[in-house]
C-alpha positions as a Python dict, from the first residue, in 0.01 Angstrom:
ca = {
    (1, 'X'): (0, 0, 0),
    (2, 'X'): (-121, 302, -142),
    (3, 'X'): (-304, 571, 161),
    (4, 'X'): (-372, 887, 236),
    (5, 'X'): (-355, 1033, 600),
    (6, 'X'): (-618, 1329, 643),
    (7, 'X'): (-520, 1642, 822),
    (8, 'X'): (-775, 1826, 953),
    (9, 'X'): (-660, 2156, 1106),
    (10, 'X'): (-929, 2338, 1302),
    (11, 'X'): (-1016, 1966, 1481),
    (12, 'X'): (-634, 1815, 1533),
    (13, 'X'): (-749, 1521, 1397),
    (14, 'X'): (-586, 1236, 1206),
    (15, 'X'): (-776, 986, 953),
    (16, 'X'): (-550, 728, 838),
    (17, 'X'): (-731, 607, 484),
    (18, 'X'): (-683, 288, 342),
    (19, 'X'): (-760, 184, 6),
    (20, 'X'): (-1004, -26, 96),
    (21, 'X'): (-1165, 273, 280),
    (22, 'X'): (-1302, 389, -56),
    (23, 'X'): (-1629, 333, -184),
    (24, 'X'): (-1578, 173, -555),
    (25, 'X'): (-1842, 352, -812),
    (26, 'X'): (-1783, 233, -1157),
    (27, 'X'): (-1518, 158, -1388),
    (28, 'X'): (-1485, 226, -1787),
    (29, 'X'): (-1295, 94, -2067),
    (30, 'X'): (-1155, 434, -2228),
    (31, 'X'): (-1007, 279, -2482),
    (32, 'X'): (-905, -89, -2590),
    (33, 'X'): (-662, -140, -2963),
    (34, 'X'): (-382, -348, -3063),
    (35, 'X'): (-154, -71, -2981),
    (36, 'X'): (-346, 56, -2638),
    (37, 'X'): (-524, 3, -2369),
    (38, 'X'): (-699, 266, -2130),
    (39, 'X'): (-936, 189, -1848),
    (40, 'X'): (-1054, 379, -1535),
    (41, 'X'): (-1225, 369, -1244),
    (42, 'X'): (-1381, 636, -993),
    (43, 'X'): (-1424, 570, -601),
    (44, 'X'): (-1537, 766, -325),
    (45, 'X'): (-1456, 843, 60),
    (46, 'X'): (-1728, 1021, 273),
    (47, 'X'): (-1571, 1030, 676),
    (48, 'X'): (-1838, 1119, 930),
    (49, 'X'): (-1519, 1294, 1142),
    (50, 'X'): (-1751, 1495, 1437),
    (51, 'X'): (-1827, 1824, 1290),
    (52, 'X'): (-1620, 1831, 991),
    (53, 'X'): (-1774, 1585, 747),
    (54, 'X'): (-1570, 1502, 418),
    (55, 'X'): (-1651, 1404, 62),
    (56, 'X'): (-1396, 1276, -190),
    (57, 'X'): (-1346, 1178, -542),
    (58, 'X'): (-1081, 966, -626),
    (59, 'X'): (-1019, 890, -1024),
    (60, 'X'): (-821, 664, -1106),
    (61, 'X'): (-697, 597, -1501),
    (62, 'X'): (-459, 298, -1594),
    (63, 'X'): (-285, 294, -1949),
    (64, 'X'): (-53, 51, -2106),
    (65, 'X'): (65, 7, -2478),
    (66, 'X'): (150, -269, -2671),
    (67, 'X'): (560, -303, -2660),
    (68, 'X'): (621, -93, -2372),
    (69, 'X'): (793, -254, -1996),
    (70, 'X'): (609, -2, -1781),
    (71, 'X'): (238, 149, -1767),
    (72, 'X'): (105, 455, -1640),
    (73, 'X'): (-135, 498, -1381),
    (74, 'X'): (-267, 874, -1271),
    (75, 'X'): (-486, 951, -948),
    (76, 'X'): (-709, 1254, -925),
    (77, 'X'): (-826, 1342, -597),
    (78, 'X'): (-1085, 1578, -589),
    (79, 'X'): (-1279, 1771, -279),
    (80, 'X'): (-1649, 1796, -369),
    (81, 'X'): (-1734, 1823, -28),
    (82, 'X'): (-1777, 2177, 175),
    (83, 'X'): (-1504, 2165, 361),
    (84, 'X'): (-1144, 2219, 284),
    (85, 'X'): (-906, 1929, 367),
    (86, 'X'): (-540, 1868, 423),
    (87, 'X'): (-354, 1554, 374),
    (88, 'X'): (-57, 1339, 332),
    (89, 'X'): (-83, 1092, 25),
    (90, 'X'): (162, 769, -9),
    (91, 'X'): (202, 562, -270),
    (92, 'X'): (412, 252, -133),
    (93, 'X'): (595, -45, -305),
    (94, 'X'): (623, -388, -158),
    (95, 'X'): (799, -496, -510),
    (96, 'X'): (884, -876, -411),
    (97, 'X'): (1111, -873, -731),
    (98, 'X'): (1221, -1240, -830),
    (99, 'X'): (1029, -1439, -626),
    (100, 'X'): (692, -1327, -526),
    (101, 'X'): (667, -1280, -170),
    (102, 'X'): (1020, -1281, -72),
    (103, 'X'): (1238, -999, -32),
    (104, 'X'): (1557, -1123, -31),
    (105, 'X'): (1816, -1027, -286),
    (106, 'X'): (1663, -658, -340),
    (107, 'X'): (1852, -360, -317),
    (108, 'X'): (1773, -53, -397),
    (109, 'X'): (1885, 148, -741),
    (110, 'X'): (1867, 466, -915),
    (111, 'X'): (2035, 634, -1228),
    (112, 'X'): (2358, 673, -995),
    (113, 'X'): (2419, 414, -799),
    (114, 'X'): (2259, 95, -546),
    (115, 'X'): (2089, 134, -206),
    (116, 'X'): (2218, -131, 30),
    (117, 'X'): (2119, 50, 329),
    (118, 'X'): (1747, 202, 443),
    (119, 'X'): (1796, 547, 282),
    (120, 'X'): (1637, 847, 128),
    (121, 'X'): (1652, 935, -215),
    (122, 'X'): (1595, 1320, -315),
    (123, 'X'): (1282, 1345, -569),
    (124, 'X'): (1465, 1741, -684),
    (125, 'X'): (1780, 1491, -796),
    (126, 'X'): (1609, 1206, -935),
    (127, 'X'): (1308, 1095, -1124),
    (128, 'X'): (1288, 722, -1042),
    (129, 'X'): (1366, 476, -772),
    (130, 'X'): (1360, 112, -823),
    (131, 'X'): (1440, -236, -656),
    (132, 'X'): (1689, -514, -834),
    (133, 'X'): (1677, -891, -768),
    (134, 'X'): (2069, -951, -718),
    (135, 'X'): (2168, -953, -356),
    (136, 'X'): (2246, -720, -130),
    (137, 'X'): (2624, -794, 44),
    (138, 'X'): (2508, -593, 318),
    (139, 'X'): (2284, -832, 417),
    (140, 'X'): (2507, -1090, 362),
    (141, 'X'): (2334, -1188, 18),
    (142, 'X'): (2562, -1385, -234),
    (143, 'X'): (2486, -1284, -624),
    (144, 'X'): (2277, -1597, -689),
    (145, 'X'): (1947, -1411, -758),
    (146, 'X'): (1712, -1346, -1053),
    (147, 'X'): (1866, -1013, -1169),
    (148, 'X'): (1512, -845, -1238),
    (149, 'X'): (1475, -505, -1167),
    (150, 'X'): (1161, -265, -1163),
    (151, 'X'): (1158, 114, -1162),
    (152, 'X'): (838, 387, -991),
    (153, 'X'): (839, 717, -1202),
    (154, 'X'): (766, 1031, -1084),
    (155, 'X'): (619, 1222, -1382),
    (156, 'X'): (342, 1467, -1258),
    (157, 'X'): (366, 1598, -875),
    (158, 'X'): (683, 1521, -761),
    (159, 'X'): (686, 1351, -430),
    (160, 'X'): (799, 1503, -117),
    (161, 'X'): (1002, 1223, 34),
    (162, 'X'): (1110, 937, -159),
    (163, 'X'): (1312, 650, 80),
    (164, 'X'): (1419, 258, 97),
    (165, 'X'): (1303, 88, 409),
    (166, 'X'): (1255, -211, 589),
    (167, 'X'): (969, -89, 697),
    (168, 'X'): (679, 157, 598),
    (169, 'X'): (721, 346, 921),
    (170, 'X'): (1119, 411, 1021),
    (171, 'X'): (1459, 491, 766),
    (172, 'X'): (1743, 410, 980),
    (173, 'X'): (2046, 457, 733),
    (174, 'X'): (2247, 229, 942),
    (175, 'X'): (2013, -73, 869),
    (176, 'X'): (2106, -249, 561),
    (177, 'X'): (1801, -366, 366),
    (178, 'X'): (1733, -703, 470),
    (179, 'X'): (1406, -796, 542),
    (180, 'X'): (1313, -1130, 413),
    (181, 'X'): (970, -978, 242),
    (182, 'X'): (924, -649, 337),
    (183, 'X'): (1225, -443, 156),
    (184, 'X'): (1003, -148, 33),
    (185, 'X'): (1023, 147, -140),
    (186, 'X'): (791, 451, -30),
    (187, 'X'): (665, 778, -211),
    (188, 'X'): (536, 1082, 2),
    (189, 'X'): (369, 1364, -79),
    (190, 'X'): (363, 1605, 251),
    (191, 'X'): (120, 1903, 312),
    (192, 'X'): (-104, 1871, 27),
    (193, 'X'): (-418, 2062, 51),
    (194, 'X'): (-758, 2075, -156),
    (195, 'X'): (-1043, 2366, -105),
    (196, 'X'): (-1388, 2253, -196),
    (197, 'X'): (-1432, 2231, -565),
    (198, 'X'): (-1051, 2171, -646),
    (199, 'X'): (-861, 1841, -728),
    (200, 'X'): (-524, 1721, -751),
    (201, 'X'): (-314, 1487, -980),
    (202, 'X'): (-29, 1232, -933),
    (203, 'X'): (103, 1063, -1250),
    (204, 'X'): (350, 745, -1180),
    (205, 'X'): (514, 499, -1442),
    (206, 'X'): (561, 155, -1280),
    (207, 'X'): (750, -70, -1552),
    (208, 'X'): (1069, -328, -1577),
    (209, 'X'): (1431, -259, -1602),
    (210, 'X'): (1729, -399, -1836),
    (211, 'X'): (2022, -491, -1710),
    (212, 'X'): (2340, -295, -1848),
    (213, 'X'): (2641, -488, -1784),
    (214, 'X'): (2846, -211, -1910),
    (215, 'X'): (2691, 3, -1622),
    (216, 'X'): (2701, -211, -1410),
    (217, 'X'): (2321, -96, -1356),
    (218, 'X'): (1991, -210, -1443),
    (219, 'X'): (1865, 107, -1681),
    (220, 'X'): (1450, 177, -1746),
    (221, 'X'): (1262, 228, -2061),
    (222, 'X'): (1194, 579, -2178),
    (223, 'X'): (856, 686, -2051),
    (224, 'X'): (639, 851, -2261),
    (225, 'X'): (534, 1153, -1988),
    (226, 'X'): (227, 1212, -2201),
    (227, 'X'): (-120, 1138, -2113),
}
């Protein structure tokens, strides 16, 4: 699930937003090649909050080239409404690695080590978080699973909080990661603010990881932080 929860100061309020809150507009094919393909699309959120009405561009450009395990999505958020707004934005990762829907065998990696527990990962240390598809023993998970593993980038904005979770709303680093299909990995961005006429850009890289049996770690492509 991908959100943002509006702040809005001078009222107290909070608007949880949905993606399917958004009004879709259009969508473009940027560019389209053997080697690349670029295509966007641009949505908008009005909120009819008492007294403090809301307008909202959201932009949203996809890119992937030929050859590469990962592609590149960045989100623009801009305020062309009259009022300023505050806001939390999440982008959340349900990643079902292996076998679609189910959960099981998916623990938690970086570049240093595996998450077996619900824990937070600091975005100043690292650049990526990722899930991989071989069994967690804390759950009481025997190696017997597919061995794929995925990766989320952080390239432009890093996130506030970064954490593994059973569950979108809790860390408890005393739970091991065990949920049957909802082992997820969440990306926060806390206090985030836009005056009228400004905007604001995330850039992610969402892509598969090889497994390094000399690491004893999965270990991700090289992203190309251009765009």
């Amino acid at each position: 699930p991908e959100g943002v929860l509006l702040f809005l100061k001078s009222l107290c309020l909070f608007l949880g937003i949905e993606p399917w809150d958004w009004k879709y507009i259009k969508s473009n094919v940027i560019k389209s090649s053997g080697s690349e393909v670029i295509i966007e699309s641009l949505h908008e959120l009005k909120t009819t909050a008492p007294g403090y009405p809301i307008n909202l561009l959201m932009r949203r450009t996809l890119s992937k080239k030929a050859g590469d395990d990962y592609f590149k999505i960045k989100v623009e958020i801009s305020n062309v409404g009259k009022n300023p707004v505050f806001y939390i934005y999440t982008f959340g990762d349900e990643p079902w690695v292996g076998e679609f829907g189910d959960s099981s065998g998916d623990v938690g990696w970086t570049n240093v080590g595996l998450y077996k527990y619900e824990s937070y990962v600091s975005p100043f240390v690292h650049n990526f978080a990722g899930f991989w598809d071989i069994g967690n023993e804390a759950a009481k998970e025997w190696h017997n699973f597919s061995g794929y593993a995925n990766f989320v980038e952080w390239i432009l904005n890093r996130p506030t909080i970064v954490y593994f979770s059973n569950s979108f709303t809790e860390v408890n680093e005393r739970n091991p990661l065990d949920s049957k299909d909802n082992r997820i990995l969440n990306l926060l961005w806390i206090d985030q603010e836009l005056r009228p006429g400004d905007s604001k850009s995330y850039i992610l890289a969402l892509g598969m990881a090889q497994t390094d049996s000399r690491k004893g770690l999965p270990v991700k492509p090289v992203v190309d932080a251009n765009y």
